[in-house]
Short mmCIF file of C-alpha atoms in Angstrom, two decimals:
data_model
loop_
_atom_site.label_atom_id
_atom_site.label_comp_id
_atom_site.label_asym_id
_atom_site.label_seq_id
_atom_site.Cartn_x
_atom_site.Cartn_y
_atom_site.Cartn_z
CA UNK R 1 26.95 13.93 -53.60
CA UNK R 2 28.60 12.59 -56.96
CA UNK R 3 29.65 9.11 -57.48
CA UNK R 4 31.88 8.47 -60.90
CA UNK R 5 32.23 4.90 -62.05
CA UNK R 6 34.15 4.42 -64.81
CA UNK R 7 33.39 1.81 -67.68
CA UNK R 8 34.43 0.46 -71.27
CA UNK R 9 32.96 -0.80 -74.27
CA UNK R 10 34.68 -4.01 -75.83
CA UNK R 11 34.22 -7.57 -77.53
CA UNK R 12 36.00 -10.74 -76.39
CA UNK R 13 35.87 -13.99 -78.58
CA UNK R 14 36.91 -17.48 -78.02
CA UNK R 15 37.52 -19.56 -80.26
CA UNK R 16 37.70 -23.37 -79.17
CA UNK R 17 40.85 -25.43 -79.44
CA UNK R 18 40.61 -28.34 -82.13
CA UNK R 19 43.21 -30.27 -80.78
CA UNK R 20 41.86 -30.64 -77.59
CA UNK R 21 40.50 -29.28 -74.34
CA UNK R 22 41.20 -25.12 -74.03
CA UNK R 23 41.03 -22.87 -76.72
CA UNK R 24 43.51 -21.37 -79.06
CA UNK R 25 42.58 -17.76 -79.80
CA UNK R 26 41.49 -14.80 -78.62
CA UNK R 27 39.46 -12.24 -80.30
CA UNK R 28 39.33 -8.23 -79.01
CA UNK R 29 36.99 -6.21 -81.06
CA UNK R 30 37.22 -9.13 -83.82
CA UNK R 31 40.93 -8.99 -84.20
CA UNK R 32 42.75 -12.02 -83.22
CA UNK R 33 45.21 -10.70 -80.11
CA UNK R 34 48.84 -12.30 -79.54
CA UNK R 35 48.66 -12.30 -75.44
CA UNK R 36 52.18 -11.49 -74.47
CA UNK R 37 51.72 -11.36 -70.85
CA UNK R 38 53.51 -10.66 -67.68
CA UNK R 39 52.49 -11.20 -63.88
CA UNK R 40 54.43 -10.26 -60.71
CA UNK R 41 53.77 -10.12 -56.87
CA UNK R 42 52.44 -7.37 -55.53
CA UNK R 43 54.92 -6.97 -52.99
CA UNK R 44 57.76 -4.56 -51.73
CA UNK R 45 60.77 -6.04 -49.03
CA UNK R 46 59.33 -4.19 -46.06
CA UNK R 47 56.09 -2.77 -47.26
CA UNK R 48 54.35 -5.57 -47.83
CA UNK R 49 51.65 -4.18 -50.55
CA UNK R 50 51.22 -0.83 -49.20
CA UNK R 51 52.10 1.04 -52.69
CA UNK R 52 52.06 4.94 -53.04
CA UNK R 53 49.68 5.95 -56.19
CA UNK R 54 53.44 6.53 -57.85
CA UNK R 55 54.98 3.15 -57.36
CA UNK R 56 51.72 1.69 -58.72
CA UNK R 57 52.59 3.60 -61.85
CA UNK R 58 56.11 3.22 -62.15
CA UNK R 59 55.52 -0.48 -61.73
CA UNK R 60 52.88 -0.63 -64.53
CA UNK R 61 54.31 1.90 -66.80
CA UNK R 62 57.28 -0.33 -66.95
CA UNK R 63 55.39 -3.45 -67.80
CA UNK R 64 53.14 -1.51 -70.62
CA UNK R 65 57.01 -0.16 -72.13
CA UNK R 66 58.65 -3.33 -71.96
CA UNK R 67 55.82 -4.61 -74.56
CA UNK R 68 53.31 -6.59 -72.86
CA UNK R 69 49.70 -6.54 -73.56
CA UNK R 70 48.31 -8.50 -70.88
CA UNK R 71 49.21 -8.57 -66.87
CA UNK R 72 47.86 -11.50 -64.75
CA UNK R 73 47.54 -11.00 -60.39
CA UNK R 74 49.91 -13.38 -59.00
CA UNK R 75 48.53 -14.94 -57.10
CA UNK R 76 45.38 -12.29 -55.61
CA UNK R 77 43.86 -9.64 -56.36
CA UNK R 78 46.14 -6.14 -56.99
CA UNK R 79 45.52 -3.13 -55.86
CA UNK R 80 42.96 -1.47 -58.18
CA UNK R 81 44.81 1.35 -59.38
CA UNK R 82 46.74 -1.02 -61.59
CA UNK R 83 43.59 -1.62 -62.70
CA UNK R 84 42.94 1.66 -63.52
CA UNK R 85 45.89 1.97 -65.78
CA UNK R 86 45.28 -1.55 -67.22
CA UNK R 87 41.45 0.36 -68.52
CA UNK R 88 43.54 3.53 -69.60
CA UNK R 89 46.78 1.73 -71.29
CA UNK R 90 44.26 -1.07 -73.26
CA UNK R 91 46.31 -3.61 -71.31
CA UNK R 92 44.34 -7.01 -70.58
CA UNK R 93 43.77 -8.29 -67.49
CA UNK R 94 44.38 -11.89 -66.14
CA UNK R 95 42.83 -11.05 -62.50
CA UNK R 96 43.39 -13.67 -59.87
CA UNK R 97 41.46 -14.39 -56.80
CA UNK R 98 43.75 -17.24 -54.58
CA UNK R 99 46.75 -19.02 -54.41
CA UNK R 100 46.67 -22.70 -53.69
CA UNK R 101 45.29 -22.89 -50.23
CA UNK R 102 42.11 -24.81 -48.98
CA UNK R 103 40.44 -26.25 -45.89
CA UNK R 104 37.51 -28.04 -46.14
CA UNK R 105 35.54 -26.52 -43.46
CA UNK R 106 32.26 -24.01 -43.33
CA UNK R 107 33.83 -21.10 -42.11
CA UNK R 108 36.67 -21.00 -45.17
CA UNK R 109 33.99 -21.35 -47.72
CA UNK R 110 31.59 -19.16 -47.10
CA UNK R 111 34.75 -16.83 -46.13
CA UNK R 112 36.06 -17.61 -49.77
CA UNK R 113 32.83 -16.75 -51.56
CA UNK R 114 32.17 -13.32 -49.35
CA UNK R 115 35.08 -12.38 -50.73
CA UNK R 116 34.84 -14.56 -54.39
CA UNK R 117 31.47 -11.75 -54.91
CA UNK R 118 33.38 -8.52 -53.30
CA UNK R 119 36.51 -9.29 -56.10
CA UNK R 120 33.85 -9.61 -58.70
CA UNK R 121 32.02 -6.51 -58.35
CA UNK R 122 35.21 -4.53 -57.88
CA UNK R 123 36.47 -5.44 -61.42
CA UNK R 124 33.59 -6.22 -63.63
CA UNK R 125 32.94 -3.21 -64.90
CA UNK R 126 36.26 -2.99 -65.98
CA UNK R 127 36.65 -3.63 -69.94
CA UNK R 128 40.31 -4.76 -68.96
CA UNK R 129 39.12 -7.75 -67.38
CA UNK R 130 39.20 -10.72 -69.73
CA UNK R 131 39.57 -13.81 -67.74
CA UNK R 132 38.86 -14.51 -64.44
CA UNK R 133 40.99 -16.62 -62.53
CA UNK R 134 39.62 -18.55 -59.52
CA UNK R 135 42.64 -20.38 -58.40
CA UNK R 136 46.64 -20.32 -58.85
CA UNK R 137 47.28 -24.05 -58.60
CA UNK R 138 44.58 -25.74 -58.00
CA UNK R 139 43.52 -27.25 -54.74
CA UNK R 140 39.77 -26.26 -54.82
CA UNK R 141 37.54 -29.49 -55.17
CA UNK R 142 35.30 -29.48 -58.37
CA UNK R 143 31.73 -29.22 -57.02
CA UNK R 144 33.63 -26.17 -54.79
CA UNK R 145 35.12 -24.88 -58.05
CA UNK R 146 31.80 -24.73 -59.67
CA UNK R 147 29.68 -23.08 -56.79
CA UNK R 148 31.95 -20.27 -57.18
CA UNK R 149 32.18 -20.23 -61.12
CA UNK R 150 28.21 -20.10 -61.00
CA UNK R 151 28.47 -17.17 -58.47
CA UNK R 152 30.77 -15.38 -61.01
CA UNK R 153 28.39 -16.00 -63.90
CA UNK R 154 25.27 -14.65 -62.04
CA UNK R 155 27.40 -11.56 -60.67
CA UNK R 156 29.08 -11.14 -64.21
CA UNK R 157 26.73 -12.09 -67.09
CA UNK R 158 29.85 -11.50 -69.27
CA UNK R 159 31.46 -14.49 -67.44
CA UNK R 160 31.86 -18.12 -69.22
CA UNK R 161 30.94 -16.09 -72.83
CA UNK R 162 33.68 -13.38 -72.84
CA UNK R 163 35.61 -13.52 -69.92
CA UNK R 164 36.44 -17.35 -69.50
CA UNK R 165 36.71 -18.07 -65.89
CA UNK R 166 39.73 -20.18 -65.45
CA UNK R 167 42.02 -22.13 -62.69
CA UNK R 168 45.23 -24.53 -63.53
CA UNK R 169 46.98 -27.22 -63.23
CA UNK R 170 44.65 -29.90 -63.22
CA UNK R 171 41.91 -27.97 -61.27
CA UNK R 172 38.28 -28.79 -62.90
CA UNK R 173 35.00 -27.20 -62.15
CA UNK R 174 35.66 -24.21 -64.56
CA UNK R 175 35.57 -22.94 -68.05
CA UNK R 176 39.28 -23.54 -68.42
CA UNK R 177 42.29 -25.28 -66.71
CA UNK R 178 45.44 -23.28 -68.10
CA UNK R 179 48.77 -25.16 -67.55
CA UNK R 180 51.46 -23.71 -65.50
CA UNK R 181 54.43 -24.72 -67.94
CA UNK R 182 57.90 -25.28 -66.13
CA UNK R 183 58.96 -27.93 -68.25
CA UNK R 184 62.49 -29.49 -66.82
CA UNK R 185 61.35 -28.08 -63.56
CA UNK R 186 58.69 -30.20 -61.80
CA UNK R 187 58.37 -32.70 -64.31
CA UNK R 188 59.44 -33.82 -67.82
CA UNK R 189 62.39 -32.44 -69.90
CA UNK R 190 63.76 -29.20 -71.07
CA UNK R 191 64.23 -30.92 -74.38
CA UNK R 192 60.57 -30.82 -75.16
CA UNK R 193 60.16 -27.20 -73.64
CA UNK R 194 58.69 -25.61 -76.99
CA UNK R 195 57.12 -28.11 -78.06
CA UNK R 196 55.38 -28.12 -74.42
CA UNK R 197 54.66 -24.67 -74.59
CA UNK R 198 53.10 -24.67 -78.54
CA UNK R 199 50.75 -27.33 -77.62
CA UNK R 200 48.99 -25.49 -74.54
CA UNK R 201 48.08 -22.21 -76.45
CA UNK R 202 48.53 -20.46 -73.11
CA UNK R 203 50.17 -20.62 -69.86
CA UNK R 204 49.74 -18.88 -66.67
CA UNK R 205 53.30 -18.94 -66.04
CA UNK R 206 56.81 -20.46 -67.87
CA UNK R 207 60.11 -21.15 -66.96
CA UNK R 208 63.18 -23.50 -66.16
CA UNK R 209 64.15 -21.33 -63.17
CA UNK R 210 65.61 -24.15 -60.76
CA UNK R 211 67.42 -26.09 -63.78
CA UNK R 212 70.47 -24.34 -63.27
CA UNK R 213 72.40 -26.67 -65.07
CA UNK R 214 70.90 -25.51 -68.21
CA UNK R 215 72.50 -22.00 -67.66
CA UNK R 216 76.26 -23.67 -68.06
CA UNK R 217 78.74 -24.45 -70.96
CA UNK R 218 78.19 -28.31 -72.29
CA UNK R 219 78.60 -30.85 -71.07
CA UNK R 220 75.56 -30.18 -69.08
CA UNK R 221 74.92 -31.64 -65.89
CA UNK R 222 72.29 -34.26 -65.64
CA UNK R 223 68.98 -32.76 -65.58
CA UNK R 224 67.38 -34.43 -62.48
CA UNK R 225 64.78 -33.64 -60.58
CA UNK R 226 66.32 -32.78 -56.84
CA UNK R 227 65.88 -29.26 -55.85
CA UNK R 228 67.46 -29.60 -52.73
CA UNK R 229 69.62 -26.82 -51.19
CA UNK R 230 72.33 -29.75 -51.57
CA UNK R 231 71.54 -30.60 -54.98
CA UNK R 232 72.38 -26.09 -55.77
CA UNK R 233 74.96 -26.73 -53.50
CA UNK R 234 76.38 -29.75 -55.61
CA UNK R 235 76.06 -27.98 -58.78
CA UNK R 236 77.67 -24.70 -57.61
CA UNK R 237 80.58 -26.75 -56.54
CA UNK R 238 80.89 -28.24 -59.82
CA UNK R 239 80.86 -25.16 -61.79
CA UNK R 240 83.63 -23.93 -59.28
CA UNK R 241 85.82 -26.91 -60.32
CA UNK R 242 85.40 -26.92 -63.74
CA UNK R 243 85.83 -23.01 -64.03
CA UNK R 244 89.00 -24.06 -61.97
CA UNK R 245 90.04 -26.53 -64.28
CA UNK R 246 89.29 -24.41 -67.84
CA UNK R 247 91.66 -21.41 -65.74
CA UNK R 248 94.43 -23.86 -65.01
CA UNK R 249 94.68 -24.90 -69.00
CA UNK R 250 94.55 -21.46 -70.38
CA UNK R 251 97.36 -20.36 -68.06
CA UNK R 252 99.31 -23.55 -69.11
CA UNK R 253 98.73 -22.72 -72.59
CA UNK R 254 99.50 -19.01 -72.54
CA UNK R 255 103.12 -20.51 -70.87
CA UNK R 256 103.69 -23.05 -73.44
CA UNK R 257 103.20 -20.23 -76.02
#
C-alpha cells in the first residue's frame, strides 16, 4: 500500500497593528504580501456542492486569472481540491469552518468540535492555509470561542503564531475579530466607506450591495436604512419616473430644435 501526502515549506509573519486591536501586515517568506482576496459559495443552482474535478478548476483558475492572491470559504469548508490548487497556484487560503449558527446545547458542541478537529487535520498540512477562520459572523460565546481556538492550537502548533485563528464581527475568544465592512449597508454611511475600509487593515467581506440608490444619477435618494422588498420596490419606481421624466424633456427639446 502507498499513501502520498502532500506538504509545503513557508513563513507567515504578523505584524501587530499600532493603531489598535488587529494587525496591519502580513509577511510570506519575509516579504510583506498585499492580500487581494476573493471568496464565493460553494454552490451550483441544482447541484448543491457536488462539483466535477473540472468545475473545481474552472472555478479556481478563474479566480487565480482575475488577480487574486488569496480565496476565503464562505462560509464552510470547500471541497479540498480547491485546496489543492490553492498549494499548487501559491494562492492563500482564508479557510472557514461555520456560518453564524449556534445552540447552546451538549449535543451541538461536542458536534461542532468533532468536526472543528476533522477540518483541522484536513488542511494543516497545507502551506496555503494562513488563517483559520472559526466563525462567519459571530454568534459563538467567548469561553465557546476559546475551547475551540485552544483545540486548533494543540492540533496545529502553527496556529495563533503563523496562521492567526480568526472570527468577525464582534466575536471574541480568538486571535483576531476581522470586520465584515458593508458600510451604508447595515450601519453608518457610504460617505465614510474608504475611510472605513483603510482603518480595518482587512475585511472578510465589502460592499454597498443593497444601497441601490448609490448606483443612480444625482440627486441621490436618501440613503436609509430599510431593506424592505417595499423600500426596492419604492426606489425602482422612482428611477422609472425620473427616467420617464429625463425622456419626456429630451423629446421636447429635440422638437423645439
Amino acid at each position: 500500500d502507498q499513501q502520498i501526502t502532500n506538504y509545503g515549506i513557508r513563513k507567515i509573519t504578523w505584524t501587530k497593528n499600532t493603531e489598535g486591536e488587529g494587525y496591519s501586515r502580513v509577511y510570506l517568506n519575509d516579504k510583506p504580501v498585499f492580500i487581494n482576496g476573493i471568496a464565493e459559495y460553494e454552490h451550483k443552482f441544482g447541484n448543491s456542492h457536488a462539483f466535477t474535478d473540472e468545475e473545481v478548476y474552472a472555478r479556481a483558475s478563474e479566480m487565480k486569472s482575475l488577480g487574486f492572491n488569496s480565496f476565503r470559504d464562505a462560509h464552510q469548508p470547500h471541497n479540498l481540491r480547491y485546496q489543492d490548487y490553492w498549494d499548487k497556484s501559491g494562492m492563500l487560503l482564508w479557510t472557514q469552518m461555520s456560518a453564524h449558527i449556534w445552540f447552546d446545547n451538549p449535543s451541538f458542541k461536542e458536534n461542532f468540535k468533532r468536526l472543528l478537529i476533522q477540518w483541522v487535520k484536513e488542511r494543516r498540512k497545507s502551506p496555503s492555509v494562513f488563517l483559520w477562520g472559526i466563525q462567519n459572523e459571530s454568534k459563538l460565546p467567548e469561553y465557546f470561542a476559546k475551547e475551540c481556538t485552544e483545540i486548533i492550537r494543540k492540533l496545529d502548533p502553527t496556529a495563533s503564531i503563523q496562521r492567526l485563528v480568526t472570527t468577525c464581527n464582534g466575536g471574541e475568544g480568538t486571535d483576531w475579530d476581522v470586520p465584515q465592512n458593508w458600510t451604508g449597508t447595515y450601519g453608518g454611511h457610504h460617505n465614510t466607506y474608504g475611510e472605513d475600509l483603510k482603518r480595518q487593515k482587512l475585511v472578510g467581506e465589502f460592499g454597498a450591495w443593497r444601497t441601490l440608490e448609490l448606483h443612480a444619477e444625482q440627486p441621490y435618494l436618501p440613503n436609509d436604512n430599510v431593506y424592505s422588498e417595499g423600500r426596492f420596490t419604492e426606489i425602482l419606481e422612482t428611477k422609472i419616473r425620473l427616467a420617464d421624466s429625463v425622456k419626456k424633456e429630451i423629446v421636447g427639446h429635440y422638437h423645439w430644435l
